[in-house]
PDB file of C-alpha atoms in Angstrom:
ATOM      1  CA  MET A   1     -18.692  11.349  12.464  1.00 42.00           C
ATOM      2  CA  GLY A   2     -16.609  14.787  12.392  1.00 49.00           C
ATOM      3  CA  TRP A   3     -13.210  12.957  12.002  1.00 47.00           C
ATOM      4  CA  LEU A   4     -14.144  11.616   8.266  1.00 52.00           C
ATOM      5  CA  ASP A   5     -13.720  15.238   7.491  1.00 51.00           C
ATOM      6  CA  ASN A   6     -10.552  15.174   7.731  1.00 51.00           C
ATOM      7  CA  PHE A   7      -9.929  12.446   5.176  1.00 45.00           C
ATOM      8  CA  LEU A   8     -13.147  11.725   2.885  1.00 48.00           C
ATOM      9  CA  ASN A   9     -12.106  12.678  -0.997  1.00 45.00           C
ATOM     10  CA  LYS A  10      -8.412  12.808  -0.131  1.00 47.00           C
ATOM     11  CA  PRO A  11      -6.643  10.589  -2.370  1.00 43.00           C
ATOM     12  CA  LEU A  12      -4.809   7.865  -1.312  1.00 47.00           C
ATOM     13  CA  LEU A  13      -2.913   5.128  -3.524  1.00 48.00           C
ATOM     14  CA  LYS A  14      -3.628   4.326  -7.019  1.00 44.00           C
ATOM     15  CA  LYS A  15      -3.371   0.840  -8.554  1.00 45.00           C
ATOM     16  CA  THR A  16      -3.994  -0.699 -11.940  1.00 41.00           C
ATOM     17  CA  ARG A  17      -6.660  -3.117 -12.068  1.00 44.00           C
ATOM     18  CA  PRO A  18      -5.472  -6.891 -12.215  1.00 45.00           C
ATOM     19  CA  ASP A  19      -7.285  -9.141 -14.309  1.00 47.00           C
ATOM     20  CA  PHE A  20      -9.973 -11.788 -13.930  1.00 47.00           C
ATOM     21  CA  PRO A  21     -10.299 -14.417 -12.244  1.00 47.00           C
ATOM     22  CA  PRO A  22      -8.617 -12.278  -8.851  1.00 53.00           C
ATOM     23  CA  ALA A  23      -5.572 -14.470  -7.341  1.00 49.00           C
ATOM     24  CA  ALA A  24      -6.395 -17.196  -4.470  1.00 48.00           C
ATOM     25  CA  TRP A  25      -6.208 -15.320  -1.147  1.00 54.00           C
ATOM     26  CA  LYS A  26      -2.684 -14.696  -0.306  1.00 65.00           C
ATOM     27  CA  GLU A  27      -0.740 -12.320   2.172  1.00 78.00           C
ATOM     28  CA  PRO A  28      -0.509  -8.581   0.951  1.00 87.00           C
ATOM     29  CA  LYS A  29       3.351  -7.653   0.293  1.00 89.00           C
ATOM     30  CA  SER A  30       3.146  -3.822  -0.526  1.00 94.00           C
ATOM     31  CA  GLU A  31       1.783  -0.740   1.102  1.00 95.00           C
ATOM     32  CA  LEU A  32      -1.388  -0.778  -1.191  1.00 95.00           C
ATOM     33  CA  GLU A  33      -2.293  -4.529  -0.636  1.00 95.00           C
ATOM     34  CA  LEU A  34      -2.221  -4.161   3.224  1.00 95.00           C
ATOM     35  CA  LEU A  35      -4.750  -0.949   2.946  1.00 96.00           C
ATOM     36  CA  GLU A  36      -6.724  -2.588   0.684  1.00 96.00           C
ATOM     37  CA  ARG A  37      -6.806  -6.242   3.271  1.00 96.00           C
ATOM     38  CA  HIS A  38      -7.581  -3.765   6.069  1.00 96.00           C
ATOM     39  CA  ILE A  39      -9.715  -0.642   5.040  1.00 97.00           C
ATOM     40  CA  GLY A  40     -13.203  -2.308   5.694  1.00 97.00           C
ATOM     41  CA  LEU A  41     -13.148  -3.415   9.009  1.00 96.00           C
ATOM     42  CA  SER A  42     -10.861  -0.610  10.200  1.00 97.00           C
ATOM     43  CA  PHE A  43     -12.687   2.269   8.312  1.00 97.00           C
ATOM     44  CA  GLU A  44     -15.635   0.436  10.505  1.00 96.00           C
ATOM     45  CA  LYS A  45     -14.169   0.143  13.212  1.00 96.00           C
ATOM     46  CA  GLN A  46     -13.064   4.127  13.169  1.00 96.00           C
ATOM     47  CA  ILE A  47     -16.723   4.983  12.863  1.00 95.00           C
ATOM     48  CA  ASP A  48     -17.446   3.094  16.079  1.00 96.00           C
ATOM     49  CA  PHE A  49     -14.832   4.953  17.926  1.00 97.00           C
ATOM     50  CA  GLY A  50     -15.464   7.993  16.519  1.00 95.00           C
ATOM     51  CA  ASP A  51     -19.085   7.966  17.676  1.00 94.00           C
ATOM     52  CA  TYR A  52     -17.532   6.363  21.174  1.00 96.00           C
ATOM     53  CA  ILE A  53     -15.179   9.534  22.277  1.00 94.00           C
ATOM     54  CA  GLY A  54     -16.892  12.390  20.623  1.00 92.00           C
ATOM     55  CA  GLN A  55     -15.233  15.757  20.652  1.00 89.00           C
ATOM     56  CA  CYS A  56     -13.691  14.511  23.862  1.00 89.00           C
ATOM     57  CA  GLY A  57     -10.076  15.818  24.652  1.00 93.00           C
ATOM     58  CA  TRP A  58      -6.769  13.637  24.687  1.00 96.00           C
ATOM     59  CA  ASP A  59      -3.826  12.955  27.190  1.00 96.00           C
ATOM     60  CA  ILE A  60      -0.953  10.664  26.557  1.00 95.00           C
ATOM     61  CA  ASP A  61       0.751   8.388  29.171  1.00 97.00           C
ATOM     62  CA  LEU A  62       3.517   7.216  27.610  1.00 96.00           C
ATOM     63  CA  GLU A  63       5.142   5.771  30.933  1.00 96.00           C
ATOM     64  CA  ALA A  64       1.907   3.866  31.480  1.00 97.00           C
ATOM     65  CA  GLY A  65       1.187   3.463  27.566  1.00 97.00           C
ATOM     66  CA  THR A  66      -2.081   4.480  27.971  1.00 98.00           C
ATOM     67  CA  ILE A  67      -4.265   7.323  26.450  1.00 98.00           C
ATOM     68  CA  ALA A  68      -7.414   9.192  28.077  1.00 98.00           C
ATOM     69  CA  PHE A  69     -10.031  10.775  26.170  1.00 97.00           C
ATOM     70  CA  GLY A  70     -11.752  12.970  28.981  1.00 94.00           C
ATOM     71  CA  ASP A  71     -13.550  10.963  31.541  1.00 93.00           C
ATOM     72  CA  ARG A  72     -14.951   8.829  28.454  1.00 94.00           C
ATOM     73  CA  LEU A  73     -12.023   6.456  27.857  1.00 97.00           C
ATOM     74  CA  LEU A  74      -8.614   4.889  28.869  1.00 97.00           C
ATOM     75  CA  ALA A  75      -7.069   2.744  26.510  1.00 98.00           C
ATOM     76  CA  ASN A  76      -3.686   1.325  25.979  1.00 98.00           C
ATOM     77  CA  ILE A  77      -1.891   2.462  22.769  1.00 98.00           C
ATOM     78  CA  GLN A  78       0.945   1.575  20.485  1.00 98.00           C
ATOM     79  CA  VAL A  79       2.854   4.608  19.120  1.00 98.00           C
ATOM     80  CA  ILE A  80       3.405   4.435  15.126  1.00 98.00           C
ATOM     81  CA  GLY A  81       4.772   7.782  14.579  1.00 98.00           C
ATOM     82  CA  ARG A  82       4.474  11.404  13.882  1.00 97.00           C
ATOM     83  CA  PHE A  83       3.734  14.074  11.490  1.00 97.00           C
ATOM     84  CA  ALA A  84       5.994  17.208  11.408  1.00 97.00           C
ATOM     85  CA  TYR A  85       4.269  20.250  10.505  1.00 96.00           C
ATOM     86  CA  PHE A  86       7.242  22.266  10.040  1.00 95.00           C
ATOM     87  CA  ASN A  87       8.687  20.178   6.845  1.00 96.00           C
ATOM     88  CA  ASN A  88       5.674  17.736   6.303  1.00 96.00           C
ATOM     89  CA  SER A  89       7.585  14.846   6.924  1.00 97.00           C
ATOM     90  CA  TRP A  90       6.710  11.456   8.557  1.00 98.00           C
ATOM     91  CA  LEU A  91       9.064   9.854  11.360  1.00 97.00           C
ATOM     92  CA  TRP A  92       8.534   6.239  12.883  1.00 98.00           C
ATOM     93  CA  ALA A  93       8.451   6.242  16.166  1.00 97.00           C
ATOM     94  CA  TRP A  94      11.435   3.346  16.394  1.00 97.00           C
ATOM     95  CA  ALA A  95      13.267   6.094  15.016  1.00 96.00           C
ATOM     96  CA  ALA A  96      12.279   8.949  17.380  1.00 93.00           C
ATOM     97  CA  GLU A  97      15.351  10.468  19.369  1.00 88.00           C
ATOM     98  CA  GLN A  98      13.697  13.420  21.030  1.00 83.00           C
ATOM     99  CA  VAL A  99      11.083  11.698  23.024  1.00 87.00           C
ATOM    100  CA  ILE A 100      11.924   8.601  25.316  1.00 92.00           C
ATOM    101  CA  ILE A 101       9.215   6.122  24.126  1.00 95.00           C
ATOM    102  CA  PRO A 102       8.633   2.797  26.061  1.00 97.00           C
ATOM    103  CA  PRO A 103      10.067  -0.108  24.148  1.00 97.00           C
ATOM    104  CA  PRO A 104       6.887  -2.160  24.718  1.00 97.00           C
ATOM    105  CA  LEU A 105       5.116   1.115  23.205  1.00 98.00           C
ATOM    106  CA  LEU A 106       7.150   0.342  19.758  1.00 98.00           C
ATOM    107  CA  VAL A 107       6.316  -3.742  19.263  1.00 98.00           C
ATOM    108  CA  ASP A 108       3.771  -2.709  16.307  1.00 98.00           C
ATOM    109  CA  ALA A 109       5.757  -0.131  14.764  1.00 98.00           C
ATOM    110  CA  MET A 110       8.588  -2.218  15.124  1.00 98.00           C
ATOM    111  CA  ALA A 111       6.712  -5.209  13.246  1.00 97.00           C
ATOM    112  CA  ILE A 112       5.695  -2.852  10.443  1.00 97.00           C
ATOM    113  CA  ARG A 113       9.325  -2.203   9.800  1.00 97.00           C
ATOM    114  CA  SER A 114      10.348  -5.991  10.040  1.00 97.00           C
ATOM    115  CA  PHE A 115       7.355  -6.652   7.411  1.00 96.00           C
ATOM    116  CA  GLY A 116       8.525  -3.746   5.012  1.00 96.00           C
ATOM    117  CA  GLU A 117      12.126  -5.583   5.326  1.00 96.00           C
ATOM    118  CA  GLN A 118      10.560  -8.566   4.032  1.00 95.00           C
ATOM    119  CA  TYR A 119       8.802  -7.608   1.478  1.00 95.00           C
ATOM    120  CA  GLU A 120      11.060  -4.542   0.438  1.00 95.00           C
ATOM    121  CA  ILE A 121       8.415  -1.867   1.307  1.00 96.00           C
ATOM    122  CA  ARG A 122      11.030   1.258   1.433  1.00 95.00           C
ATOM    123  CA  ARG A 123       8.233   3.198   3.288  1.00 96.00           C
ATOM    124  CA  PHE A 124       7.865   0.809   5.962  1.00 97.00           C
ATOM    125  CA  GLN A 125      11.975   0.952   6.136  1.00 96.00           C
ATOM    126  CA  GLN A 126      13.099   4.507   6.086  1.00 97.00           C
ATOM    127  CA  SER A 127      13.269   6.241   9.547  1.00 97.00           C
ATOM    128  CA  THR A 128      11.454   9.696   7.871  1.00 96.00           C
ATOM    129  CA  TYR A 129      10.477  11.252   4.797  1.00 96.00           C
ATOM    130  CA  PRO A 130       7.942  14.053   3.149  1.00 97.00           C
ATOM    131  CA  ILE A 131       4.634  12.747   3.281  1.00 96.00           C
ATOM    132  CA  GLN A 132       1.377  14.567   3.251  1.00 95.00           C
ATOM    133  CA  ILE A 133      -0.769  14.137   6.715  1.00 94.00           C
ATOM    134  CA  ASP A 134      -3.644  12.423   4.669  1.00 92.00           C
ATOM    135  CA  GLU A 135      -1.325   9.545   4.504  1.00 94.00           C
ATOM    136  CA  LEU A 136      -1.567   9.132   7.960  1.00 95.00           C
ATOM    137  CA  HIS A 137      -4.829   7.718   7.862  1.00 94.00           C
ATOM    138  CA  ASN A 138      -3.412   5.001   5.589  1.00 92.00           C
ATOM    139  CA  PHE A 139      -0.641   4.009   8.389  1.00 96.00           C
ATOM    140  CA  GLY A 140      -3.826   3.837  11.170  1.00 97.00           C
ATOM    141  CA  MET A 141      -6.131   1.246   9.260  1.00 96.00           C
ATOM    142  CA  ILE A 142      -3.103  -0.739   8.134  1.00 97.00           C
ATOM    143  CA  ALA A 143      -1.985  -1.001  11.922  1.00 98.00           C
ATOM    144  CA  VAL A 144      -5.043  -1.499  13.153  1.00 98.00           C
ATOM    145  CA  GLY A 145      -5.662  -4.054  10.609  1.00 97.00           C
ATOM    146  CA  MET A 146      -2.595  -5.837  10.977  1.00 97.00           C
ATOM    147  CA  PHE A 147      -2.555  -6.022  14.848  1.00 97.00           C
ATOM    148  CA  GLY A 148      -6.165  -6.433  16.162  1.00 97.00           C
ATOM    149  CA  ALA A 149      -6.513  -2.846  17.286  1.00 98.00           C
ATOM    150  CA  ASP A 150      -9.757  -1.263  18.169  1.00 98.00           C
ATOM    151  CA  ALA A 151      -9.002   2.348  16.456  1.00 98.00           C
ATOM    152  CA  TYR A 152      -6.360   4.592  15.604  1.00 98.00           C
ATOM    153  CA  PHE A 153      -5.806   8.184  17.129  1.00 98.00           C
ATOM    154  CA  MET A 154      -4.096  11.119  15.262  1.00 97.00           C
ATOM    155  CA  GLY A 155      -3.344  13.425  18.231  1.00 96.00           C
ATOM    156  CA  ASP A 156      -2.560  17.006  17.283  1.00 95.00           C
ATOM    157  CA  TYR A 157       0.138  18.324  19.751  1.00 93.00           C
ATOM    158  CA  GLY A 158       0.612  21.929  17.990  1.00 93.00           C
ATOM    159  CA  GLN A 159       3.952  21.032  16.645  1.00 94.00           C
ATOM    160  CA  GLY A 160       2.669  17.738  14.631  1.00 96.00           C
ATOM    161  CA  VAL A 161       0.561  14.956  14.637  1.00 97.00           C
ATOM    162  CA  GLY A 162       1.286  11.815  16.680  1.00 97.00           C
ATOM    163  CA  LEU A 163      -0.357   8.249  15.277  1.00 98.00           C
ATOM    164  CA  PHE A 164      -1.627   5.771  17.893  1.00 98.00           C
ATOM    165  CA  THR A 165      -3.745   2.603  17.729  1.00 98.00           C
ATOM    166  CA  VAL A 166      -5.920   1.839  20.795  1.00 98.00           C
ATOM    167  CA  LYS A 167      -7.004  -1.045  22.429  1.00 98.00           C
ATOM    168  CA  ASN A 168     -10.384  -1.119  25.156  1.00 97.00           C
ATOM    169  CA  GLU A 169     -12.921  -3.692  26.044  1.00 96.00           C
ATOM    170  CA  ALA A 170     -15.332  -0.898  26.211  1.00 96.00           C
ATOM    171  CA  LEU A 171     -14.348  -0.324  22.397  1.00 96.00           C
ATOM    172  CA  ARG A 172     -15.296  -3.870  21.355  1.00 95.00           C
ATOM    173  CA  ASN A 173     -18.041  -3.732  23.669  1.00 94.00           C
ATOM    174  CA  HIS A 174     -19.355  -1.078  21.984  1.00 92.00           C
ATOM    175  CA  ARG A 175     -18.857  -2.210  18.364  1.00 91.00           C
ATOM    176  CA  LYS A 176     -21.961  -2.733  16.249  1.00 85.00           C
ATOM    177  CA  ASP A 177     -20.601  -5.284  14.403  1.00 79.00           C
ATOM    178  CA  SER A 178     -23.338  -6.596  12.356  1.00 82.00           C
ATOM    179  CA  THR A 179     -23.298  -7.507   8.549  1.00 80.00           C
ATOM    180  CA  ASP A 180     -25.599  -5.619   7.129  1.00 84.00           C
ATOM    181  CA  ARG A 181     -23.220  -2.275   8.244  1.00 92.00           C
ATOM    182  CA  ILE A 182     -21.318  -3.484   4.613  1.00 94.00           C
ATOM    183  CA  PHE A 183     -24.015  -1.864   2.650  1.00 95.00           C
ATOM    184  CA  THR A 184     -23.409   1.331   4.438  1.00 94.00           C
ATOM    185  CA  THR A 185     -19.889   1.524   5.007  1.00 95.00           C
ATOM    186  CA  PHE A 186     -18.358   0.445   1.779  1.00 96.00           C
ATOM    187  CA  PRO A 187     -19.760   2.406  -0.506  1.00 96.00           C
ATOM    188  CA  GLN A 188     -18.142   5.507   1.699  1.00 94.00           C
ATOM    189  CA  ILE A 189     -15.078   3.485   1.015  1.00 94.00           C
ATOM    190  CA  ALA A 190     -15.631   3.275  -2.647  1.00 94.00           C
ATOM    191  CA  ALA A 191     -16.619   6.860  -2.727  1.00 90.00           C
ATOM    192  CA  ASN A 192     -13.642   8.087  -1.213  1.00 86.00           C
ATOM    193  CA  PHE A 193     -10.721   6.078  -1.721  1.00 87.00           C
ATOM    194  CA  ASN A 194      -8.580   5.184  -4.667  1.00 86.00           C
ATOM    195  CA  VAL A 195      -8.454   1.520  -3.940  1.00 94.00           C
ATOM    196  CA  ASP A 196      -9.478  -2.049  -5.706  1.00 94.00           C
ATOM    197  CA  HIS A 197     -12.745  -1.716  -5.000  1.00 96.00           C
ATOM    198  CA  ARG A 198     -13.117  -5.289  -5.424  1.00 95.00           C
ATOM    199  CA  GLN A 199     -10.212  -6.449  -3.777  1.00 94.00           C
ATOM    200  CA  ALA A 200     -11.176  -4.451  -0.939  1.00 96.00           C
ATOM    201  CA  LEU A 201     -14.890  -6.208  -0.684  1.00 96.00           C
ATOM    202  CA  ARG A 202     -13.388  -9.408  -0.906  1.00 95.00           C
ATOM    203  CA  CYS A 203     -11.262  -8.842   2.175  1.00 95.00           C
ATOM    204  CA  TYR A 204     -13.792  -6.967   3.934  1.00 96.00           C
ATOM    205  CA  LEU A 205     -16.605  -9.315   3.582  1.00 95.00           C
ATOM    206  CA  MET A 206     -13.956 -12.403   4.020  1.00 94.00           C
ATOM    207  CA  ASP A 207     -13.508 -10.403   7.751  1.00 94.00           C
ATOM    208  CA  LYS A 208     -17.115 -10.298   8.068  1.00 93.00           C
ATOM    209  CA  GLY A 209     -17.562 -14.145   7.465  1.00 92.00           C
ATOM    210  CA  TYR A 210     -18.751 -14.470   4.489  1.00 94.00           C
ATOM    211  CA  ILE A 211     -17.631 -17.009   2.287  1.00 94.00           C
ATOM    212  CA  LEU A 212     -17.253 -15.711  -1.488  1.00 95.00           C
ATOM    213  CA  GLU A 213     -18.485 -16.806  -5.010  1.00 94.00           C
ATOM    214  CA  GLU A 214     -17.001 -14.861  -7.852  1.00 92.00           C
ATOM    215  CA  GLN A 215     -18.060 -13.689 -11.326  1.00 91.00           C
ATOM    216  CA  ARG A 216     -16.344 -12.005 -14.058  1.00 89.00           C
ATOM    217  CA  THR A 217     -18.474  -8.853 -12.655  1.00 92.00           C
ATOM    218  CA  LYS A 218     -19.951 -10.251  -9.419  1.00 95.00           C
ATOM    219  CA  VAL A 219     -19.014 -10.657  -6.047  1.00 96.00           C
ATOM    220  CA  ILE A 220     -21.178 -12.929  -3.985  1.00 95.00           C
ATOM    221  CA  GLY A 221     -21.083 -12.774  -0.548  1.00 95.00           C
ATOM    222  CA  SER A 222     -22.477 -15.579   2.017  1.00 94.00           C
ATOM    223  CA  LYS A 223     -23.033 -16.011   5.520  1.00 93.00           C
ATOM    224  CA  GLY A 224     -25.753 -18.352   6.738  1.00 91.00           C
ATOM    225  CA  ASN A 225     -29.087 -17.008   5.415  1.00 91.00           C
ATOM    226  CA  GLU A 226     -27.424 -13.583   4.623  1.00 92.00           C
ATOM    227  CA  LYS A 227     -26.466 -12.498   0.734  1.00 93.00           C
ATOM    228  CA  CYS A 228     -24.392  -9.645  -0.175  1.00 95.00           C
ATOM    229  CA  LEU A 229     -24.308  -8.762  -4.158  1.00 96.00           C
ATOM    230  CA  ALA A 230     -21.510  -6.819  -5.464  1.00 97.00           C
ATOM    231  CA  THR A 231     -21.473  -5.846  -9.505  1.00 97.00           C
ATOM    232  CA  PHE A 232     -18.334  -3.999 -10.803  1.00 96.00           C
ATOM    233  CA  ASP A 233     -17.786  -2.580 -14.181  1.00 93.00           C
ATOM    234  CA  LYS A 234     -14.574  -3.770 -16.391  1.00 88.00           C
ATOM    235  CA  HIS A 235     -12.054  -1.311 -14.678  1.00 89.00           C
ATOM    236  CA  GLY A 236     -13.311  -2.756 -11.151  1.00 89.00           C
ATOM    237  CA  ARG A 237     -15.320   0.010 -10.090  1.00 93.00           C
ATOM    238  CA  LEU A 238     -18.420  -0.751  -7.544  1.00 96.00           C
ATOM    239  CA  LEU A 239     -21.402  -0.432  -9.451  1.00 96.00           C
ATOM    240  CA  THR A 240     -24.013  -1.895  -7.288  1.00 97.00           C
ATOM    241  CA  LEU A 241     -23.949  -3.453  -3.728  1.00 97.00           C
ATOM    242  CA  LYS A 242     -27.016  -4.803  -2.135  1.00 94.00           C
ATOM    243  CA  SER A 243     -28.265  -8.294  -0.049  1.00 90.00           C
TER     244      SER A 243
END
């Protein structure tokens, strides 16, 4: 899991804890809400992806719409955008001019733009702006969740870093999608990301097929005979997570 070293212990986005009871399920309408909606399952997928490809090299074929990781994996891609080292800026793929990107590879980036226009999320609408490289992980996890990708990849090409989502059946077959992974995956998220712990866990549990029961300081998830009990402090920070 060497890829985790790139962003663990890095600040992402911050949010004031909402009052209890939490609102009924609703469509996320901000970048942070999207991250909280998707971070659980996307983070889990990313761990499996890193385990699958290891330290392979990579090569993009835009004409074919694929990325090759050595002889380990050939996957379909969507191009999300790129980070430039010379001015620490982000550029959405739909605004790229120096590289001709085939329109079929821009579908997801364009959908993010449309989402930003619908909910007035400025960073999703602006073509380019200053950014910290660690924030590419935000965009990656959001895109994986929004479009059902199997993982995202940050490819360093010398002058910058390209962000792509990848899809491949081998990755899906490799997934360790057991429910007990919640107890190892989510504590990593809670310890390292500035997201609303309670909301992120609620979304993660629902993605894993749990039915939720909520109390002021607890979230109880049930899935058949399986249980997940989370307790939180008054600020919504995770205290315990157990079966």
